[in-house]
Coordinates of C-alpha atoms and ligand atoms in Angstrom, one line a residue:
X1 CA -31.1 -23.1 35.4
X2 CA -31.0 -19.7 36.5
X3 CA -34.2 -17.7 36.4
X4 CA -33.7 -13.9 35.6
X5 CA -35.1 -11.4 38.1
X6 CA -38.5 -9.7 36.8
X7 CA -36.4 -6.5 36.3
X8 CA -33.9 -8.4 34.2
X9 CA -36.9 -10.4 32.7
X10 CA -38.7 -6.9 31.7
X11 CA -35.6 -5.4 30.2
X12 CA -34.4 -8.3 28.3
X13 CA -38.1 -8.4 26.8
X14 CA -37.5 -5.1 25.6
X15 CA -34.3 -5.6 24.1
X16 CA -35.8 -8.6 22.0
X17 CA -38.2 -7.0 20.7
X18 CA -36.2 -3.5 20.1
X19 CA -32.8 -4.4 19.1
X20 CA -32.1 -6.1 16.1
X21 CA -32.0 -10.2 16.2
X22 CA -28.1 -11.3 16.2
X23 CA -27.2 -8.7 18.7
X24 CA -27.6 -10.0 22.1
X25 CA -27.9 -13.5 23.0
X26 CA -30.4 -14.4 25.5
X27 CA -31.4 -17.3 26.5
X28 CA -35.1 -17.5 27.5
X29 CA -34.7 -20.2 30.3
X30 CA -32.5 -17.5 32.0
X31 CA -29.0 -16.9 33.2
X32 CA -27.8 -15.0 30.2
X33 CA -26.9 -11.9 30.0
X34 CA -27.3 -10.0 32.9
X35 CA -28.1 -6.4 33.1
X36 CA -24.9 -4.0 33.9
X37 CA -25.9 -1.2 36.3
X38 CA -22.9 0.4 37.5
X39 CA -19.2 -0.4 36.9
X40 CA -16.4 0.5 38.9
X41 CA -12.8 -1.3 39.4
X42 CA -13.3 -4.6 38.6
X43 CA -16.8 -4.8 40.0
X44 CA -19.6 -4.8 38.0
X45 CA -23.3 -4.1 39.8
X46 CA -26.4 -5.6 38.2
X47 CA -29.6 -4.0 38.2
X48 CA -30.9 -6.2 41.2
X49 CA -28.0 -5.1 42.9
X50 CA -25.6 -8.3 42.6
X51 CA -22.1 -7.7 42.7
X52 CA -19.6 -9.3 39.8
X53 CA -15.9 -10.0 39.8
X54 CA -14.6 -9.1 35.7
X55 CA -12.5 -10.9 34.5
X56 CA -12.9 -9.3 31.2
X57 CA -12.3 -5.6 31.5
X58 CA -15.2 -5.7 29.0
X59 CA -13.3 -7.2 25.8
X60 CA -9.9 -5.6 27.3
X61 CA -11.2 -2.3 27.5
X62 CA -11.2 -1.4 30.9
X63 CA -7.7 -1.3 31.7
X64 CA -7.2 1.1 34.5
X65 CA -10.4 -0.1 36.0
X66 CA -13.7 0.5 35.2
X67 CA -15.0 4.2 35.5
X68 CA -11.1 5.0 36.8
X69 CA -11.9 8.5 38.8
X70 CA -9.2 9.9 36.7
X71 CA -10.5 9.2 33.6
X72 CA -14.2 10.0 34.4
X73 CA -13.3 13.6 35.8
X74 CA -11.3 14.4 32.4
X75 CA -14.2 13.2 30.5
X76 CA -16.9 15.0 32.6
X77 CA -14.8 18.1 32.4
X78 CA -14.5 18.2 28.8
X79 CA -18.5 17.7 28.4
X80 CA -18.9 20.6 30.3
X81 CA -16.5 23.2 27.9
X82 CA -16.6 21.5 25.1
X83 CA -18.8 18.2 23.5
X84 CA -18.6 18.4 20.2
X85 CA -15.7 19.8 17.6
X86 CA -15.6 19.5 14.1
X87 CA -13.9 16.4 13.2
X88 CA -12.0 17.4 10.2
X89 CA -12.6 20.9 10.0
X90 CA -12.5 23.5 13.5
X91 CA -10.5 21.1 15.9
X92 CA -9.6 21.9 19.5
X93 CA -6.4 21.7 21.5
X94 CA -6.4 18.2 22.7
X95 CA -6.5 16.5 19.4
X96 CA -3.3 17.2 18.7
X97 CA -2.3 16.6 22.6
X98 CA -3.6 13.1 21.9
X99 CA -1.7 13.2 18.4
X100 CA 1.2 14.2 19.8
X101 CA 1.2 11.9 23.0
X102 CA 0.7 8.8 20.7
X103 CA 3.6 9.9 18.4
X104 CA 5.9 9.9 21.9
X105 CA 4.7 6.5 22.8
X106 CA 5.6 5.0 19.9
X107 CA 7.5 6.2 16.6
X108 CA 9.6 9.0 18.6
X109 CA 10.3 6.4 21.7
X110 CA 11.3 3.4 19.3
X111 CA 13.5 5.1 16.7
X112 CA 15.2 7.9 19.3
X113 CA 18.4 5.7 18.9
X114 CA 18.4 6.0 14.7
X115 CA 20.2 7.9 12.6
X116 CA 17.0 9.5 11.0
X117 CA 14.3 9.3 14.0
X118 CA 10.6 9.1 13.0
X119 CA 8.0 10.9 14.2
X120 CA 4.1 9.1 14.5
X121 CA 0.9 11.0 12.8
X122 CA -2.3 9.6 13.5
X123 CA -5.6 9.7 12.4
X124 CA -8.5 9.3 15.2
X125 CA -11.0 7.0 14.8
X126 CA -14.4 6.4 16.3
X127 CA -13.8 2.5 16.5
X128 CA -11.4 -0.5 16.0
X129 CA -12.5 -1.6 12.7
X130 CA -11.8 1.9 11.2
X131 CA -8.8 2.3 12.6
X132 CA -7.5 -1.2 10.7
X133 CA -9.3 0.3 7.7
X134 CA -7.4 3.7 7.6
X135 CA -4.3 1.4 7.9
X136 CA -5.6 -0.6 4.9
X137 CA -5.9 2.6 3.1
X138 CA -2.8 4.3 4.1
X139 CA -0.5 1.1 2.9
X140 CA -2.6 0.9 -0.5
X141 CA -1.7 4.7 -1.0
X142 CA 1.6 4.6 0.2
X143 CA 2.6 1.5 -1.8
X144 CA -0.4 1.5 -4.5
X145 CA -0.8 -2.1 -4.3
X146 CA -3.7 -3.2 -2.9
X147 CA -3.0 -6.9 -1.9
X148 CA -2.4 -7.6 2.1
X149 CA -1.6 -10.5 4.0
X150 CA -3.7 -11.4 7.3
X151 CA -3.9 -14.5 9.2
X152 CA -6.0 -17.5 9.8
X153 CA -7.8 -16.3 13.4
X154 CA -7.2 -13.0 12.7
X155 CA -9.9 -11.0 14.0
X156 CA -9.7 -7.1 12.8
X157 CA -13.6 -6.0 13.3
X158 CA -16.3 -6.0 10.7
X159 CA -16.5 -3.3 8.8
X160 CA -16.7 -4.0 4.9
X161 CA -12.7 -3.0 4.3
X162 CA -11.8 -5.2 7.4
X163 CA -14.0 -8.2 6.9
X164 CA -11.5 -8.3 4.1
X165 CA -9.0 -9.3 6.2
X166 CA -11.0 -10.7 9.4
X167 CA -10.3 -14.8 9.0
X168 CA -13.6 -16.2 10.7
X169 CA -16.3 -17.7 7.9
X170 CA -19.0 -17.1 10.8
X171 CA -18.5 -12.9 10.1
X172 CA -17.6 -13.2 6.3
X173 CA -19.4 -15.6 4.9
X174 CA -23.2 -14.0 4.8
X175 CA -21.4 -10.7 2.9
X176 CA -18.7 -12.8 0.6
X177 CA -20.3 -11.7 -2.4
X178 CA -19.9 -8.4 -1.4
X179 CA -16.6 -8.3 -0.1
X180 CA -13.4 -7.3 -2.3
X181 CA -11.3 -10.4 -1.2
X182 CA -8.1 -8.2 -1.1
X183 CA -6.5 -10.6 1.3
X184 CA -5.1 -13.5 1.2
X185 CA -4.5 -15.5 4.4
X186 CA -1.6 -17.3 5.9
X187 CA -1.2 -19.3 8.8
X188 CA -0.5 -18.1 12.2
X189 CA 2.4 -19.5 13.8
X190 CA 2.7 -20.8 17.3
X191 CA 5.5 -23.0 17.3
X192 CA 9.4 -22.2 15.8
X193 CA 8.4 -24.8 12.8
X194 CA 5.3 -23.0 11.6
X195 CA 7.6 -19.8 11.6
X196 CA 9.7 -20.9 9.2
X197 CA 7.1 -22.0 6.9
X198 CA 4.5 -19.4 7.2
X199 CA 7.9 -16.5 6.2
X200 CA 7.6 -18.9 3.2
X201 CA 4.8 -18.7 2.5
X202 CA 4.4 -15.1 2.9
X203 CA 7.6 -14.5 0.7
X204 CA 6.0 -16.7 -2.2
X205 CA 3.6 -13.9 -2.1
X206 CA 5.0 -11.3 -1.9
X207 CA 7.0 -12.3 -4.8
X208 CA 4.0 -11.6 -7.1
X209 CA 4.6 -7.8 -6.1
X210 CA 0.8 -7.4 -6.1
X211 CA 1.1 -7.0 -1.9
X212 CA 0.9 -3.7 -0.2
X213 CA 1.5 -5.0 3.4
X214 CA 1.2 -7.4 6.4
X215 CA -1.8 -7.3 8.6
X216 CA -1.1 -9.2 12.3
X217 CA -2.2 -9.0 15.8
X218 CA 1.3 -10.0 17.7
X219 CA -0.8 -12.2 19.6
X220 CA -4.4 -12.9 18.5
X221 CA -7.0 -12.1 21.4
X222 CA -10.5 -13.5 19.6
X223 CA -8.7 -15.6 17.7
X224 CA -8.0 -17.4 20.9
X225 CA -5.3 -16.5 22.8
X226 CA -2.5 -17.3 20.1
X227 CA 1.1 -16.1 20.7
X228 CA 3.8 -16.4 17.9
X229 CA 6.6 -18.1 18.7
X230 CA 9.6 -15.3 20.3
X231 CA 11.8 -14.3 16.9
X232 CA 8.9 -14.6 14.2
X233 CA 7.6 -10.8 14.6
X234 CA 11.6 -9.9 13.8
X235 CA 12.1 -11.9 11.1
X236 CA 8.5 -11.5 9.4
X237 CA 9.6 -7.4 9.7
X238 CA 13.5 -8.2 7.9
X239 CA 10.9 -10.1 5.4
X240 CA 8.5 -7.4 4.8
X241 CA 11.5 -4.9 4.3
X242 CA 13.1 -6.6 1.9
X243 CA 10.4 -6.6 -0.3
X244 CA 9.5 -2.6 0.4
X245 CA 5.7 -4.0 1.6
X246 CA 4.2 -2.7 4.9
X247 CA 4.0 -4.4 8.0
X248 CA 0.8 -3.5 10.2
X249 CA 0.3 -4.4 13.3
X250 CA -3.4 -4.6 15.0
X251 CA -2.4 -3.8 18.8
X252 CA -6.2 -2.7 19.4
X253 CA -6.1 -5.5 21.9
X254 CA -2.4 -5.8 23.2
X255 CA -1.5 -2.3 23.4
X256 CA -1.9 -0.2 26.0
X257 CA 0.3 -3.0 28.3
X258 CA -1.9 -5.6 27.8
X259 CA 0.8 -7.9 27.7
X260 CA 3.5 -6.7 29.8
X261 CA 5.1 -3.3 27.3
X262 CA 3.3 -0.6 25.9
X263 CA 2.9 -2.3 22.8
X264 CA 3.5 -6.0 22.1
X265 CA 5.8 -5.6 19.4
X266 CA 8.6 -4.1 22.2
X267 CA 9.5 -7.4 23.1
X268 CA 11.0 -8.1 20.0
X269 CA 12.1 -4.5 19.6
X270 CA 10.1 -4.3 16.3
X271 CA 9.6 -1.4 14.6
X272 CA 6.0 -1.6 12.3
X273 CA 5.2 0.9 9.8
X274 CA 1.6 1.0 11.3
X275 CA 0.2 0.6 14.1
X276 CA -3.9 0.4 15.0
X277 CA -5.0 1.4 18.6
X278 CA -8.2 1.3 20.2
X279 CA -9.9 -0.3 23.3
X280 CA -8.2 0.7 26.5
X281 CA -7.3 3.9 24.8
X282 CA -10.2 5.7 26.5
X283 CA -11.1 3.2 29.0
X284 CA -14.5 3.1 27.2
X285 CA -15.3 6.5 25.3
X286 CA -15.5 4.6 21.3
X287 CA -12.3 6.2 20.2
X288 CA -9.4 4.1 18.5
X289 CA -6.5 5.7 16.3
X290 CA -3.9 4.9 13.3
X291 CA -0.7 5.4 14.1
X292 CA 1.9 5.6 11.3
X293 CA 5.7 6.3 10.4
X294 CA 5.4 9.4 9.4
X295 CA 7.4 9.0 6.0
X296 CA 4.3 6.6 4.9
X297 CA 1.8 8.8 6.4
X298 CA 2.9 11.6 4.4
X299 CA 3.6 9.3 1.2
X300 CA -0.3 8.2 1.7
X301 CA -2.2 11.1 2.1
X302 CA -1.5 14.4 1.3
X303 CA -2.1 17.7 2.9
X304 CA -5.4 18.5 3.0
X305 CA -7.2 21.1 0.5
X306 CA -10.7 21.4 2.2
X307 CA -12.3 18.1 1.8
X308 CA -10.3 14.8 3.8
X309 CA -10.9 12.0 2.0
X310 CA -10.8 10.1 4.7
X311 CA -12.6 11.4 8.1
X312 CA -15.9 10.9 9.9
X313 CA -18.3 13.6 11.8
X314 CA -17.0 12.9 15.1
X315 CA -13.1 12.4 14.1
X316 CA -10.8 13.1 17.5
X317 CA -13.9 13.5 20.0
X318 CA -13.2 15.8 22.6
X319 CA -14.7 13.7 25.3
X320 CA -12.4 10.9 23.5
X321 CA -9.2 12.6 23.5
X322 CA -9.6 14.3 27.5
X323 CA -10.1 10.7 28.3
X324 CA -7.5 8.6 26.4
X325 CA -5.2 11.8 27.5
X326 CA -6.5 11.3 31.4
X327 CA -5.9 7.4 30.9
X328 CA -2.3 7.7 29.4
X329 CA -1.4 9.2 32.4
X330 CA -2.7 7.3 34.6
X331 CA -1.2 3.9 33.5
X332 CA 2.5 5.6 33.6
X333 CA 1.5 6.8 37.0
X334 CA 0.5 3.3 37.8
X335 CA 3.5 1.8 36.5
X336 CA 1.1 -0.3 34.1
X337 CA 3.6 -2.7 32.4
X338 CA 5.5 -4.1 35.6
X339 CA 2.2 -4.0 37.3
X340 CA 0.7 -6.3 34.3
X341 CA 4.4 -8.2 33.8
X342 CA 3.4 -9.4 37.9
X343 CA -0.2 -9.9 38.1
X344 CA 0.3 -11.5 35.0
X345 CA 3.4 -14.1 35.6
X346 CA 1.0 -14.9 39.0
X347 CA -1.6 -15.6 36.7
X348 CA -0.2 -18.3 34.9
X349 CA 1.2 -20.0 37.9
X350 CA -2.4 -20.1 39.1
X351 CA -3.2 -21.3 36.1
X352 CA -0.7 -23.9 35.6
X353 CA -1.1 -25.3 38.8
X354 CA -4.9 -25.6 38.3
X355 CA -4.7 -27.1 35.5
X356 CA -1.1 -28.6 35.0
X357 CA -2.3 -32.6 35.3
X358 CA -5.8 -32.1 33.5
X359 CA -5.0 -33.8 30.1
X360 CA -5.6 -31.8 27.4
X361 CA -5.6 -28.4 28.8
X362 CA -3.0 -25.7 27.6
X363 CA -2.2 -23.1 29.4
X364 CA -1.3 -19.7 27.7
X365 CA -0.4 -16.0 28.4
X366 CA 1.5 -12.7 28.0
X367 CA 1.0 -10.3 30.6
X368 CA -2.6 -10.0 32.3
X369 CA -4.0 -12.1 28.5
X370 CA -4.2 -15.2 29.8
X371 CA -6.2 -18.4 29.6
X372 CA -6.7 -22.2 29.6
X373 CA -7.7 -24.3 26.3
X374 CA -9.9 -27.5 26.9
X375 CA -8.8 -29.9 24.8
X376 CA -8.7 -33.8 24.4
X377 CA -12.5 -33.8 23.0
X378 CA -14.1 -32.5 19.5
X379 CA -13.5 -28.7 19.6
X380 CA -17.1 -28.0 19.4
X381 CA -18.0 -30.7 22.6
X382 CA -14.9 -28.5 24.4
X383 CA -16.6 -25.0 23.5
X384 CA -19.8 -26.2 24.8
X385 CA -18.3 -27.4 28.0
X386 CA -16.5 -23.8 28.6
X387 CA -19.4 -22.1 27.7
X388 CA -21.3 -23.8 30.7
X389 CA -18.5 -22.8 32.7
X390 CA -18.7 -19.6 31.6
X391 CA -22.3 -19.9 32.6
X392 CA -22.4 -21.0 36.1
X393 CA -19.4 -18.7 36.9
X394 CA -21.8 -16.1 36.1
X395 CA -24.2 -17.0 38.3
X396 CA -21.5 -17.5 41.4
X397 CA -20.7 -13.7 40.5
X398 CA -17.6 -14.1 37.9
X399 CA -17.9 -12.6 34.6
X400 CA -15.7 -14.4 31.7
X401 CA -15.7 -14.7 27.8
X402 CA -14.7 -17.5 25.9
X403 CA -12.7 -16.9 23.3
X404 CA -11.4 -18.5 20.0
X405 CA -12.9 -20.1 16.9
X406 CA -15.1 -22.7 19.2
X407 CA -15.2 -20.9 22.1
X408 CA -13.2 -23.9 23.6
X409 CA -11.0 -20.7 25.9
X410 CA -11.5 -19.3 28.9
X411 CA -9.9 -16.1 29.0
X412 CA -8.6 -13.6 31.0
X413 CA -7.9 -10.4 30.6
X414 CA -9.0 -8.4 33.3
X415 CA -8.2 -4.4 34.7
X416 CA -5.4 -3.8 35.7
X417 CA -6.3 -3.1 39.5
X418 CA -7.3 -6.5 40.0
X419 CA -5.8 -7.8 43.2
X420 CA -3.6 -11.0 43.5
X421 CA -6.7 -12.4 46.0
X422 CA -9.3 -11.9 43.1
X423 CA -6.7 -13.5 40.8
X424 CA -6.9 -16.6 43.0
X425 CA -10.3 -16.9 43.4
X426 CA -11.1 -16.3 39.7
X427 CA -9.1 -19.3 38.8
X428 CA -10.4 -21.7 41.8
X429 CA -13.8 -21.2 40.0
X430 CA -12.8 -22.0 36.9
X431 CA -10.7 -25.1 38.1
X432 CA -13.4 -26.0 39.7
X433 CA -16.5 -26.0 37.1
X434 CA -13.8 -26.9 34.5
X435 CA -11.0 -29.7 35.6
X436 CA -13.5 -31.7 38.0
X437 CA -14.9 -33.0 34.4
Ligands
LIG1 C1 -7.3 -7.1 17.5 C2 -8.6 -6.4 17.2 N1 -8.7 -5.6 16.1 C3 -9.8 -4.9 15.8 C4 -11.0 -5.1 16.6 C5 -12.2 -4.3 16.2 O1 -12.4 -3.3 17.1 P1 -13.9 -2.7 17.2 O2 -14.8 -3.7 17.8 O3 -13.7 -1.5 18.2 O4 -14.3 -2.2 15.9 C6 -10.9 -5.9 17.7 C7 -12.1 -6.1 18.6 O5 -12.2 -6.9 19.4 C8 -9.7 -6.6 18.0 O6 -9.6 -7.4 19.1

């Protein structure tokens, strides 16, 4: 046990009573949450003052570092000229900077080599969820079919339109009756036999001629740390040409070098239709965007006469865009991907040799997304076990999530800046609380 200070105490009593139930989790004996006072780096202050090591980058968010000077001034700035725009109607300069930047970093770099380039256009977004639901409208336009595959431990946010297509019972089932049930799920592949009969599968589907597109993280983060096996993101694409059907990717979590490139899908070279951004697009302004090719873009959604019919009051924030802009820049000024390729391949060694002769445990990871399943025990006995990991970690000043369907992950996915010596101790902790049984 872990008794919270009295300032924690008096805060957290406030929250309970103030925020709606199912928010936060406390736990009245103490020791969970803590109380986040400052954040810079990869430290994290409490409000008594405690210093934290995060491991997190607060759900993968915080890529170049928490409160990244860079980013901050940009964002400052910006407050002080200009706050607020008018989403869809007056909009300033650096929404279509940010427009333009994302179409570089994606459509324009991929397809420079083709015989007819593409260009991205993108609409902004205030959060994940909507950007995966702009997606889902822009493939039912573009197509008009409204059926879409998505994936068992796919996790796409929780809006009504994407708990369509959001796998977990624990969000859909309290709002089933409510939901359209547009999706239809397949399994996610981890191994080269799955592959071949989840592209199966998905052609039997697809066959019906009902489906509008394909809906995948190329690695699932929530979902808990799932990686498909090399080839299957290639061959899923050839499928979904061949049958004229959209492929989607969800890169709010890999993109932005999570996993070693700018965007997971490089390292198969594959080219999606759509792509949804979001996360460590700001560094933690709620801004998140759909990127498309724009031949489907402009097939969906035509020019605008006056009233969108698909925008929100604070569409392309200004704040937002100076601060995805200011964040851009920095990870190319940081070299981000090679920084993420080494800090990450270091990781896993760690990792590995942690946990290489603890039976049961998997290691996994792609860049600096990383982690350790416990296994060899009922997935629900494993998930409490990390989550008392989890716990006492946080009280010896390390900040993790669990991650997947039982929590039965620890995961990693830190900033960027995190320093091989952090890296090291990090994992000895969670060797520690975790392999010694
Ligand atoms: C892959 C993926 N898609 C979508 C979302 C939803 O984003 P948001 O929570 O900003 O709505 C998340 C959030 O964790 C995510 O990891």
């Amino acid at each position: 046990m872990h008794p919270d200070s009295p300032k924690t105490r008096e805060i957290l009593d406030t929250l309970k009573k103030f925020e709606s139930p199912d928010v936060t989790y406390i736990d009245d004996a103490g020791g969970w949450p803590i109380i986040w006072q400052e954040a810079h780096g990869c430290e994290i202050t409490d409000v008594d003052g405690k210093k934290y090591l995060d491991l997190t980058g607060a759900f993968g968010v915080a890529v170049t570092g928490h409160a990244n000077p860079a980013v901050v001034r940009a964002g400052q700035q910006q407050m002080q000229t200009l706050m607020h725009a008018m989403g869809d109607v007056h909009p300033h300069a650096l929404k279509s900077e940010l427009c333009r930047k994302l179409s570089q970093l994606t459509f324009e770099k991929w397809t420079s080599t083709w015989t007819d380039p593409l260009h991205g256009r993108t609409t902004l977004c205030n959060s994940g969820f909507e950007a995966v639901e702009t997606a889902l409208k822009t493939a039912a336009l573009a197509t008009g079919k409204s059926g879409i595959i998505s994936f068992e431990g796919g996790y796409h946010g929780l809006g009504y339109g994407a708990l369509n297509v959001t796998h977990r019972s624990h969000f859909r089932q309290p709002f089933l009756s409510q939901l359209r049930e547009f999706g239809h799920f397949v399994p996610f592949p981890t191994r080269h036999d799955d592959a071949t009969d989840c592209l199966n599968r998905i052609e039997s589907i697809l066959e019906s001629g009902t489906v509008g597109a394909v809906l995948l993280e190329p690695a699932q983060a929530r979902g808990g740390l799932r990686f498909p096996p090399h080839g299957f993101l290639s061959d899923l694409r050839e499928l979904t040409r061949n049958y004229q059907t959209l492929l989607i990717l969800d890169e709010i979590y890999t993109g932005f070098c999570r996993t070693g490139t700018w965007f997971a899908c490089e390292h198969e070279g594959v080219v999606p239709d759509l792509i949804c951004l979001g996360k460590g697009l700001t560094g933690g302004f709620p801004m998140a965007a759909c990127t498309g090719a724009h031949t489907y873009m402009e097939a969906a959604w035509r020019p605008s006469r006056g009233e969108a019919v698909h925008t929100s009051t604070f569409l392309g924030h200004p704040v937002g865009c100076a601060m995805a802009l200011a964040q851009i820049g920095e990870l190319e000024g940081m070299d981000a991907c090679r920084v993420v390729r080494e800090k990450g391949g270091r990781l896993v060694e760690l990792l590995r040799c942690g946990f290489g002769g603890v039976e049961g445990c998997s290691v996994r990871g792609m860049g600096l997304m990383c982690g350790v399943e416990i296994g060899g025990m009922a997935l629900e006995v494993a998930g409490q076990r990390v989550f008392r990991a989890v716990r006492e970690a946080l009280s010896k000043g390390y900040i993790f999530l669990p991650c997947g369907e039982f929590g039965n992950i620890v995961s990693w996915t830190p900033p960027y800046v995190i320093s091989d010596g952090e890296l090291e101790r990090s994992v000895g902790v969670i060797v520690e609380l975790l392999a010694s049984g």
